[in-house]
GROMACS .gro file of C-alpha atoms in nm:
model
  402
    1MET     CA    1   0.594  14.563  -8.212
    2ALA     CA    2   0.454  14.909  -8.295
    3SER     CA    3   0.695  15.151  -8.457
    4TYR     CA    4   0.824  15.440  -8.247
    5LEU     CA    5   0.598  15.696  -8.416
    6LYS     CA    6   0.287  15.479  -8.376
    7SER     CA    7   0.349  15.420  -8.006
    8THR     CA    8   0.481  15.762  -7.897
    9PRO     CA    9   0.339  15.973  -7.737
   10THR     CA   10   0.078  15.805  -7.517
   11ARG     CA   11  -0.288  15.905  -7.548
   12ASP     CA   12  -0.237  16.170  -7.280
   13GLY     CA   13   0.060  16.319  -7.463
   14MET     CA   14   0.351  16.176  -7.267
   15PHE     CA   15   0.689  16.104  -7.424
   16GLY     CA   16   0.825  15.892  -7.140
   17ASP     CA   17   0.848  16.134  -6.846
   18TYR     CA   18   0.792  16.444  -7.059
   19GLY     CA   19   0.500  16.624  -7.220
   20GLY     CA   20   0.142  16.629  -7.097
   21ALA     CA   21  -0.086  16.931  -7.062
   22MET     CA   22  -0.084  17.150  -6.752
   23LEU     CA   23  -0.343  17.414  -6.832
   24PRO     CA   24  -0.534  17.685  -6.648
   25PRO     CA   25  -0.892  17.556  -6.604
   26PRO     CA   26  -1.043  17.802  -6.859
   27LEU     CA   27  -0.823  17.653  -7.134
   28GLU     CA   28  -0.880  17.284  -7.058
   29PRO     CA   29  -1.201  17.248  -7.265
   30HIS     CA   30  -1.042  17.432  -7.559
   31PHE     CA   31  -0.740  17.201  -7.570
   32LYS     CA   32  -0.972  16.902  -7.536
   33ASP     CA   33  -1.160  17.029  -7.843
   34ILE     CA   34  -0.831  17.066  -8.033
   35ARG     CA   35  -0.725  16.711  -7.941
   36GLU     CA   36  -1.059  16.562  -8.047
   37ALA     CA   37  -1.069  16.760  -8.372
   38TYR     CA   38  -0.713  16.656  -8.458
   39ASP     CA   39  -0.793  16.291  -8.381
   40ARG     CA   40  -1.077  16.309  -8.631
   41ILE     CA   41  -0.910  16.492  -8.917
   42SER     CA   42  -0.566  16.330  -8.894
   43LYS     CA   43  -0.724  16.004  -9.015
   44SER     CA   44  -0.963  16.170  -9.262
   45ALA     CA   45  -0.895  16.100  -9.631
   46ASP     CA   46  -1.046  16.439  -9.721
   47PHE     CA   47  -0.813  16.630  -9.487
   48ILE     CA   48  -0.505  16.432  -9.597
   49ALA     CA   49  -0.591  16.484  -9.966
   50GLU     CA   50  -0.636  16.860  -9.917
   51LEU     CA   51  -0.309  16.889  -9.722
   52ARG     CA   52  -0.123  16.695  -9.993
   53HIS     CA   53  -0.272  16.922 -10.259
   54ILE     CA   54  -0.158  17.232 -10.064
   55ARG     CA   55   0.192  17.091 -10.018
   56LYS     CA   56   0.236  17.015 -10.387
   57HIS     CA   57   0.060  17.308 -10.552
   58PHE     CA   58   0.109  17.590 -10.298
   59GLN     CA   59   0.418  17.508 -10.092
   60GLY     CA   60   0.623  17.355 -10.375
   61ARG     CA   61   0.692  17.022 -10.207
   62PRO     CA   62   0.879  16.796 -10.223
   63THR     CA   63   1.184  17.008 -10.146
   64PRO     CA   64   1.509  16.855 -10.282
   65ILE     CA   65   1.820  16.723 -10.115
   66SER     CA   66   2.139  16.894 -10.230
   67TYR     CA   67   2.482  16.730 -10.221
   68LEU     CA   68   2.711  16.997 -10.077
   69LYS     CA   69   3.016  16.896 -10.281
   70ASN     CA   70   3.220  17.212 -10.227
   71LEU     CA   71   3.156  17.221  -9.852
   72SER     CA   72   3.240  16.848  -9.833
   73ASN     CA   73   3.570  16.909 -10.012
   74LEU     CA   74   3.643  17.211  -9.793
   75SER     CA   75   3.571  17.018  -9.469
   76GLY     CA   76   3.733  16.689  -9.572
   77GLY     CA   77   3.614  16.347  -9.454
   78ALA     CA   78   3.241  16.279  -9.460
   79GLN     CA   79   3.017  16.382  -9.750
   80ILE     CA   80   2.763  16.647  -9.654
   81TYR     CA   81   2.405  16.668  -9.785
   82ALA     CA   82   2.125  16.915  -9.705
   83LYS     CA   83   1.748  16.875  -9.705
   84ARG     CA   84   1.643  17.205  -9.860
   85GLU     CA   85   1.357  17.332  -9.644
   86ASP     CA   86   1.481  17.680  -9.734
   87LEU     CA   87   1.311  17.616 -10.071
   88ASN     CA   88   0.972  17.553  -9.908
   89HIS     CA   89   0.733  17.847  -9.970
   90THR     CA   90   0.801  18.133  -9.721
   91GLY     CA   91   1.161  18.014  -9.683
   92ALA     CA   92   1.152  17.763  -9.398
   93HIS     CA   93   1.001  17.440  -9.270
   94LYS     CA   94   0.742  17.625  -9.061
   95LEU     CA   95   0.475  17.632  -9.333
   96ASN     CA   96   0.453  17.250  -9.312
   97HIS     CA   97   0.269  17.270  -8.981
   98CYS     CA   98   0.110  17.612  -9.029
   99MET     CA   99  -0.096  17.496  -9.328
  100GLY     CA  100  -0.202  17.193  -9.123
  101GLU     CA  101  -0.298  17.414  -8.829
  102GLY     CA  102  -0.488  17.645  -9.065
  103LEU     CA  103  -0.685  17.350  -9.203
  104LEU     CA  104  -0.757  17.238  -8.846
  105ALA     CA  105  -0.880  17.586  -8.754
  106LYS     CA  106  -1.116  17.591  -9.053
  107PHE     CA  107  -1.245  17.245  -8.960
  108MET     CA  108  -1.313  17.367  -8.604
  109GLY     CA  109  -1.497  17.678  -8.728
  110LYS     CA  110  -1.236  17.921  -8.590
  111THR     CA  111  -1.199  18.265  -8.748
  112LYS     CA  112  -0.850  18.354  -8.625
  113LEU     CA  113  -0.500  18.209  -8.599
  114MET     CA  114  -0.263  18.338  -8.334
  115ALA     CA  115   0.090  18.250  -8.231
  116GLU     CA  116   0.427  18.351  -8.095
  117THR     CA  117   0.733  18.388  -8.315
  118GLY     CA  118   1.108  18.423  -8.254
  119ALA     CA  119   1.292  18.460  -8.582
  120GLY     CA  120   0.963  18.546  -8.749
  121GLN     CA  121   0.957  18.239  -8.975
  122HIS     CA  122   0.664  18.082  -8.790
  123GLY     CA  123   0.490  18.420  -8.786
  124VAL     CA  124   0.534  18.462  -9.162
  125ALA     CA  125   0.420  18.104  -9.225
  126LEU     CA  126   0.111  18.143  -9.004
  127ALA     CA  127   0.024  18.479  -9.162
  128THR     CA  128   0.054  18.303  -9.501
  129ALA     CA  129  -0.178  18.024  -9.386
  130ALA     CA  130  -0.427  18.279  -9.248
  131ALA     CA  131  -0.430  18.464  -9.582
  132TYR     CA  132  -0.474  18.136  -9.772
  133PHE     CA  133  -0.767  18.020  -9.556
  134GLY     CA  134  -0.928  18.364  -9.511
  135LEU     CA  135  -0.861  18.388  -9.137
  136ASP     CA  136  -0.751  18.677  -8.912
  137CYS     CA  137  -0.398  18.654  -8.768
  138GLU     CA  138  -0.232  18.785  -8.450
  139ILE     CA  139   0.142  18.734  -8.394
  140HIS     CA  140   0.328  18.809  -8.069
  141MET     CA  141   0.700  18.886  -8.106
  142GLY     CA  142   0.966  19.009  -7.864
  143GLU     CA  143   1.098  19.361  -7.924
  144ILE     CA  144   1.457  19.234  -7.955
  145ASP     CA  145   1.350  18.993  -8.229
  146ILE     CA  146   1.142  19.261  -8.404
  147ALA     CA  147   1.460  19.472  -8.432
  148LYS     CA  148   1.677  19.178  -8.548
  149GLU     CA  149   1.430  19.026  -8.793
  150ALA     CA  150   1.282  19.337  -8.958
  151PRO     CA  151   1.226  19.175  -9.302
  152ASN     CA  152   0.999  18.912  -9.147
  153VAL     CA  153   0.801  19.174  -8.954
  154THR     CA  154   0.739  19.352  -9.286
  155ARG     CA  155   0.629  19.024  -9.446
  156MET     CA  156   0.383  18.949  -9.167
  157LYS     CA  157   0.225  19.293  -9.197
  158LEU     CA  158   0.207  19.266  -9.578
  159LEU     CA  159   0.027  18.934  -9.535
  160GLY     CA  160  -0.234  19.104  -9.315
  161ALA     CA  161  -0.121  18.993  -8.968
  162GLU     CA  162  -0.135  19.210  -8.658
  163VAL     CA  163   0.213  19.203  -8.499
  164VAL     CA  164   0.204  19.256  -8.121
  165PRO     CA  165   0.542  19.376  -7.980
  166VAL     CA  166   0.635  19.216  -7.645
  167GLY     CA  167   0.838  19.447  -7.423
  168PHE     CA  168   0.862  19.270  -7.086
  169GLY     CA  169   1.131  19.039  -6.944
  170GLY     CA  170   1.392  18.928  -7.195
  171ARG     CA  171   1.174  19.064  -7.481
  172SER     CA  172   1.232  18.749  -7.690
  173LEU     CA  173   1.069  18.413  -7.765
  174LYS     CA  174   0.972  18.296  -7.414
  175GLU     CA  175   0.799  18.628  -7.343
  176ALA     CA  176   0.624  18.615  -7.681
  177VAL     CA  177   0.476  18.278  -7.578
  178ASP     CA  178   0.369  18.419  -7.240
  179SER     CA  179   0.207  18.718  -7.407
  180CYS     CA  180   0.027  18.509  -7.668
  181PHE     CA  181  -0.113  18.266  -7.408
  182GLY     CA  182  -0.253  18.564  -7.215
  183SER     CA  183  -0.423  18.701  -7.526
  184TYR     CA  184  -0.548  18.356  -7.633
  185ILE     CA  185  -0.734  18.300  -7.304
  186GLU     CA  186  -0.956  18.596  -7.398
  187GLN     CA  187  -1.023  18.467  -7.753
  188ALA     CA  188  -1.016  18.088  -7.727
  189ASP     CA  189  -1.377  18.050  -7.846
  190THR     CA  190  -1.298  18.197  -8.188
  191ALA     CA  191  -0.918  18.158  -8.225
  192LEU     CA  192  -0.670  17.872  -8.253
  193PHE     CA  193  -0.333  17.919  -8.082
  194ALA     CA  194  -0.115  17.764  -8.353
  195ILE     CA  195   0.195  17.685  -8.147
  196GLY     CA  196   0.509  17.720  -8.360
  197SER     CA  197   0.718  17.421  -8.259
  198VAL     CA  198   0.703  17.075  -8.098
  199VAL     CA  199   0.638  17.247  -7.763
  200GLY     CA  200   0.339  17.347  -7.554
  201PRO     CA  201   0.060  17.138  -7.403
  202HIS     CA  202  -0.059  16.816  -7.571
  203PRO     CA  203  -0.153  16.771  -7.857
  204PHE     CA  204   0.087  17.029  -8.008
  205PRO     CA  205   0.420  16.844  -7.969
  206MET     CA  206   0.265  16.542  -8.143
  207MET     CA  207   0.063  16.741  -8.396
  208VAL     CA  208   0.350  16.962  -8.511
  209ARG     CA  209   0.576  16.656  -8.540
  210ASP     CA  210   0.311  16.481  -8.749
  211PHE     CA  211   0.284  16.780  -8.985
  212GLN     CA  212   0.665  16.804  -9.008
  213HIS     CA  213   0.700  16.427  -9.068
  214VAL     CA  214   0.677  16.501  -9.442
  215VAL     CA  215   1.037  16.632  -9.422
  216GLY     CA  216   1.167  16.299  -9.291
  217ILE     CA  217   0.958  16.089  -9.530
  218GLU     CA  218   1.084  16.283  -9.832
  219ALA     CA  219   1.444  16.294  -9.710
  220ARG     CA  220   1.463  15.919  -9.651
  221GLU     CA  221   1.330  15.836  -9.998
  222GLN     CA  222   1.545  16.101 -10.168
  223PHE     CA  223   1.867  16.001  -9.994
  224LEU     CA  224   1.816  15.634 -10.080
  225GLU     CA  225   1.748  15.729 -10.441
  226MET     CA  226   2.056  15.956 -10.459
  227THR     CA  227   2.308  15.728 -10.288
  228GLY     CA  228   2.155  15.380 -10.261
  229ASP     CA  229   2.197  15.393  -9.885
  230LEU     CA  230   2.079  15.575  -9.573
  231PRO     CA  231   2.288  15.857  -9.422
  232ASP     CA  232   2.521  15.764  -9.136
  233MET     CA  233   2.436  16.082  -8.945
  234VAL     CA  234   2.131  16.306  -8.954
  235ALA     CA  235   2.152  16.649  -8.789
  236ALA     CA  236   1.932  16.953  -8.732
  237CYS     CA  237   1.935  17.261  -8.510
  238VAL     CA  238   1.723  17.243  -8.195
  239GLY     CA  239   1.554  17.534  -8.018
  240GLY     CA  240   1.200  17.406  -7.962
  241GLY     CA  241   1.291  17.141  -8.215
  242SER     CA  242   1.025  17.118  -8.489
  243ASN     CA  243   1.260  17.100  -8.787
  244ALA     CA  244   1.469  16.838  -8.608
  245MET     CA  245   1.166  16.622  -8.523
  246GLY     CA  246   1.051  16.650  -8.884
  247LEU     CA  247   1.382  16.514  -9.013
  248PHE     CA  248   1.443  16.268  -8.728
  249SER     CA  249   1.098  16.111  -8.773
  250GLY     CA  250   1.202  15.973  -9.111
  251PHE     CA  251   1.494  15.779  -8.962
  252ILE     CA  252   1.391  15.714  -8.601
  253ASP     CA  253   1.350  15.338  -8.643
  254ASP     CA  254   1.678  15.299  -8.840
  255GLU     CA  255   1.938  15.170  -8.596
  256ASP     CA  256   2.225  15.247  -8.834
  257VAL     CA  257   2.140  15.619  -8.855
  258ALA     CA  258   2.272  15.838  -8.572
  259LEU     CA  259   2.050  16.139  -8.492
  260TYR     CA  260   2.207  16.466  -8.374
  261GLY     CA  261   2.031  16.774  -8.237
  262VAL     CA  262   2.250  17.085  -8.242
  263GLU     CA  263   2.173  17.340  -7.971
  264PRO     CA  264   2.288  17.705  -7.958
  265MET     CA  265   2.590  17.756  -7.729
  266GLY     CA  266   2.571  18.133  -7.779
  267THR     CA  267   2.879  18.317  -7.654
  268SER     CA  268   2.978  18.093  -7.360
  269SER     CA  269   2.861  17.810  -7.133
  270LYS     CA  270   2.767  18.064  -6.862
  271LEU     CA  271   2.395  18.075  -6.779
  272GLY     CA  272   2.236  18.356  -6.979
  273ASP     CA  273   2.496  18.337  -7.257
  274HIS     CA  274   2.346  18.036  -7.440
  275ALA     CA  275   2.022  17.846  -7.506
  276ALA     CA  276   2.157  17.489  -7.488
  277THR     CA  277   1.870  17.339  -7.289
  278ILE     CA  278   1.950  16.969  -7.312
  279THR     CA  279   2.323  17.031  -7.266
  280PHE     CA  280   2.280  17.231  -6.944
  281GLY     CA  281   1.915  17.205  -6.840
  282GLU     CA  282   1.720  16.999  -6.588
  283ASP     CA  283   1.370  16.858  -6.567
  284GLY     CA  284   1.101  17.118  -6.518
  285ASP     CA  285   0.775  17.269  -6.639
  286ILE     CA  286   0.731  17.552  -6.889
  287HIS     CA  287   0.433  17.677  -7.091
  288GLY     CA  288   0.203  17.394  -6.984
  289PHE     CA  289   0.425  17.089  -7.037
  290ARG     CA  290   0.702  16.889  -6.870
  291THR     CA  291   1.045  16.893  -7.034
  292MET     CA  292   1.405  16.998  -6.973
  293VAL     CA  293   1.447  17.365  -6.886
  294LEU     CA  294   1.734  17.607  -6.829
  295LYS     CA  295   1.670  17.743  -6.478
  296ASP     CA  296   1.801  18.040  -6.283
  297ALA     CA  297   1.895  18.034  -5.912
  298ASN     CA  298   1.523  18.062  -5.818
  299GLY     CA  299   1.424  17.764  -6.033
  300GLU     CA  300   1.256  17.989  -6.291
  301PRO     CA  301   1.325  17.969  -6.667
  302ALA     CA  302   1.661  18.139  -6.717
  303PRO     CA  303   1.747  18.419  -6.959
  304VAL     CA  304   1.897  18.282  -7.281
  305HIS     CA  305   2.110  18.413  -7.566
  306THR     CA  306   2.189  18.300  -7.920
  307VAL     CA  307   2.264  18.480  -8.244
  308ALA     CA  308   1.966  18.286  -8.390
  309SER     CA  309   1.634  18.427  -8.269
  310GLY     CA  310   1.444  18.109  -8.362
  311LEU     CA  311   1.650  17.903  -8.112
  312ASP     CA  312   1.615  18.153  -7.827
  313TYR     CA  313   1.408  17.940  -7.587
  314PRO     CA  314   1.489  17.813  -7.233
  315GLY     CA  315   1.293  17.490  -7.286
  316VAL     CA  316   1.288  17.223  -7.556
  317GLY     CA  317   1.027  16.999  -7.712
  318PRO     CA  318   0.935  16.717  -7.471
  319GLU     CA  319   1.008  16.456  -7.736
  320HIS     CA  320   1.367  16.578  -7.763
  321ALA     CA  321   1.407  16.546  -7.385
  322HIS     CA  322   1.271  16.191  -7.417
  323LEU     CA  323   1.501  16.101  -7.709
  324TYR     CA  324   1.797  16.233  -7.511
  325ARG     CA  325   1.707  16.042  -7.192
  326THR     CA  326   1.649  15.717  -7.384
  327GLY     CA  327   1.962  15.756  -7.598
  328LYS     CA  328   1.767  15.746  -7.925
  329ALA     CA  329   1.922  16.079  -8.028
  330ASN     CA  330   2.242  16.266  -7.942
  331TYR     CA  331   2.259  16.635  -7.852
  332THR     CA  332   2.553  16.868  -7.894
  333ALA     CA  333   2.596  17.243  -7.943
  334ALA     CA  334   2.753  17.501  -8.173
  335ASP     CA  335   2.836  17.853  -8.057
  336ASP     CA  336   2.766  18.186  -8.228
  337LYS     CA  337   3.113  18.201  -8.385
  338GLU     CA  338   3.082  17.852  -8.536
  339ALA     CA  339   2.731  17.930  -8.665
  340LEU     CA  340   2.847  18.256  -8.825
  341ALA     CA  341   3.150  18.086  -8.984
  342ALA     CA  342   2.915  17.819  -9.125
  343PHE     CA  343   2.673  18.089  -9.246
  344PHE     CA  344   2.951  18.252  -9.448
  345ALA     CA  345   3.101  17.920  -9.565
  346LEU     CA  346   2.774  17.788  -9.707
  347SER     CA  347   2.702  18.123  -9.872
  348ARG     CA  348   3.049  18.155 -10.024
  349HIS     CA  349   3.113  17.795 -10.129
  350GLU     CA  350   2.766  17.662 -10.216
  351GLY     CA  351   2.566  17.968 -10.316
  352ILE     CA  352   2.314  17.903 -10.037
  353ILE     CA  353   2.259  18.169  -9.769
  354PRO     CA  354   2.122  17.978  -9.467
  355ALA     CA  355   1.914  18.100  -9.176
  356LEU     CA  356   2.128  18.154  -8.865
  357GLU     CA  357   1.929  17.876  -8.698
  358SER     CA  358   2.014  17.627  -8.976
  359ALA     CA  359   2.377  17.747  -8.973
  360HIS     CA  360   2.415  17.563  -8.639
  361ALA     CA  361   2.350  17.234  -8.823
  362VAL     CA  362   2.593  17.338  -9.099
  363ALA     CA  363   2.854  17.410  -8.830
  364PHE     CA  364   2.800  17.062  -8.685
  365ALA     CA  365   2.853  16.901  -9.026
  366MET     CA  366   3.171  17.101  -9.091
  367ARG     CA  367   3.303  17.004  -8.746
  368GLU     CA  368   3.216  16.634  -8.770
  369ALA     CA  369   3.305  16.568  -9.136
  370PRO     CA  370   3.685  16.554  -9.084
  371LYS     CA  371   3.639  16.295  -8.806
  372ASN     CA  372   3.419  16.068  -9.019
  373PRO     CA  373   3.586  15.981  -9.351
  374GLY     CA  374   3.383  15.746  -9.569
  375LYS     CA  375   3.056  15.847  -9.401
  376SER     CA  376   2.764  16.069  -9.498
  377ILE     CA  377   2.597  16.349  -9.302
  378LEU     CA  378   2.248  16.476  -9.387
  379ILE     CA  379   2.153  16.808  -9.230
  380ASN     CA  380   1.820  16.987  -9.232
  381LEU     CA  381   1.869  17.326  -9.392
  382SER     CA  382   1.557  17.442  -9.212
  383GLY     CA  383   1.541  17.795  -9.349
  384ARG     CA  384   1.698  18.054  -9.574
  385GLY     CA  385   1.892  18.353  -9.451
  386ASP     CA  386   1.712  18.641  -9.626
  387LYS     CA  387   1.574  18.747  -9.288
  388ASP     CA  388   1.924  18.756  -9.134
  389ILE     CA  389   2.137  18.928  -9.397
  390ASP     CA  390   2.090  19.285  -9.272
  391TYR     CA  391   2.157  19.189  -8.909
  392VAL     CA  392   2.460  18.974  -8.998
  393THR     CA  393   2.629  19.222  -9.230
  394GLU     CA  394   2.561  19.525  -9.008
  395THR     CA  395   2.689  19.340  -8.698
  396PHE     CA  396   2.962  19.114  -8.836
  397GLY     CA  397   3.046  19.246  -9.184
  398PHE     CA  398   3.082  19.013  -9.482
  399GLY     CA  399   3.292  18.735  -9.327
  400GLY     CA  400   3.637  18.826  -9.457
  401ASP     CA  401   3.730  18.903  -9.817
  402HIS     CA  402   3.443  18.980 -10.054
   0.00000   0.00000   0.00000
């Protein structure tokens, strides 16, 4: 029997009932070209060798696993470990797929990379890839996120990217995607829309997962080497879900490892106060693919809120919807208060300042550890919190005594 990763998705990009590619006719040939180019290079020894070289000598991979001894003692119960994607070059997991997408763009003869960004980590990573490969770069970002994530906006501009502010609708991640798609239609002959998560039309949910698979491969080997066993629980934050699919993919065929996606509960369970798509959403279409979506009274994608800009999306990767429906992964949520408490706890007790997105996974581990004595929890620390420190301290102070 074929392993899960070998058999999923289907050739037309379906993860069970989810995925696919619903595109305006002008974009259909361009996405067909992307699919065919990816099919060719993903099995090319030259491409794989170049990507491995980049990961080792430019990104600084493999990233380590850290045993969070102090946080484990503080929480009580299970032992907590973290896969340190915050130590990947540019400070998050996003560069894993951006360098792959940059290589793909070069292979296809494109001269420009373009994308949406929420927290700015994907934007920074793509601007980095564009600089590395000598390509132009255009990043669309909601005005709310531009204000919240100022350090990343500065980084993108320093790296040579054009940052396009998006001022309509909720002025956050969904609108940035809408804006970028509109701009891409005009430039699809020369540009590659390097989608920033396991979302969008096929082949992006599969392609981004494949590029992020390195996280799961490394983590599985490292955890076995450190402990002689596999973790009992593996957890990661889920907005679109790329960091989670990267980690999950290393353990997806291990029946003894429970997978947990942690969604943002925001300030309450009321529609518009959170971005917990799997927890509260229903089947629907968004941005050219079928998945679970948070919908308003008119059946349109609902407004969302979370303290973490990178999780601020009313949809979710189609593979996560599939893993939820088939029971291969579990989905829960952490609210803004829990995420902030975890942000301060990890900073204060481990000397690691996490991204607010990753702090949702830390919150999950701190909540579940006391209930699971004798077990181990591996979380994906998907990014570092440099981008968030001004926003957090100006809005919430320093988390108690300092």
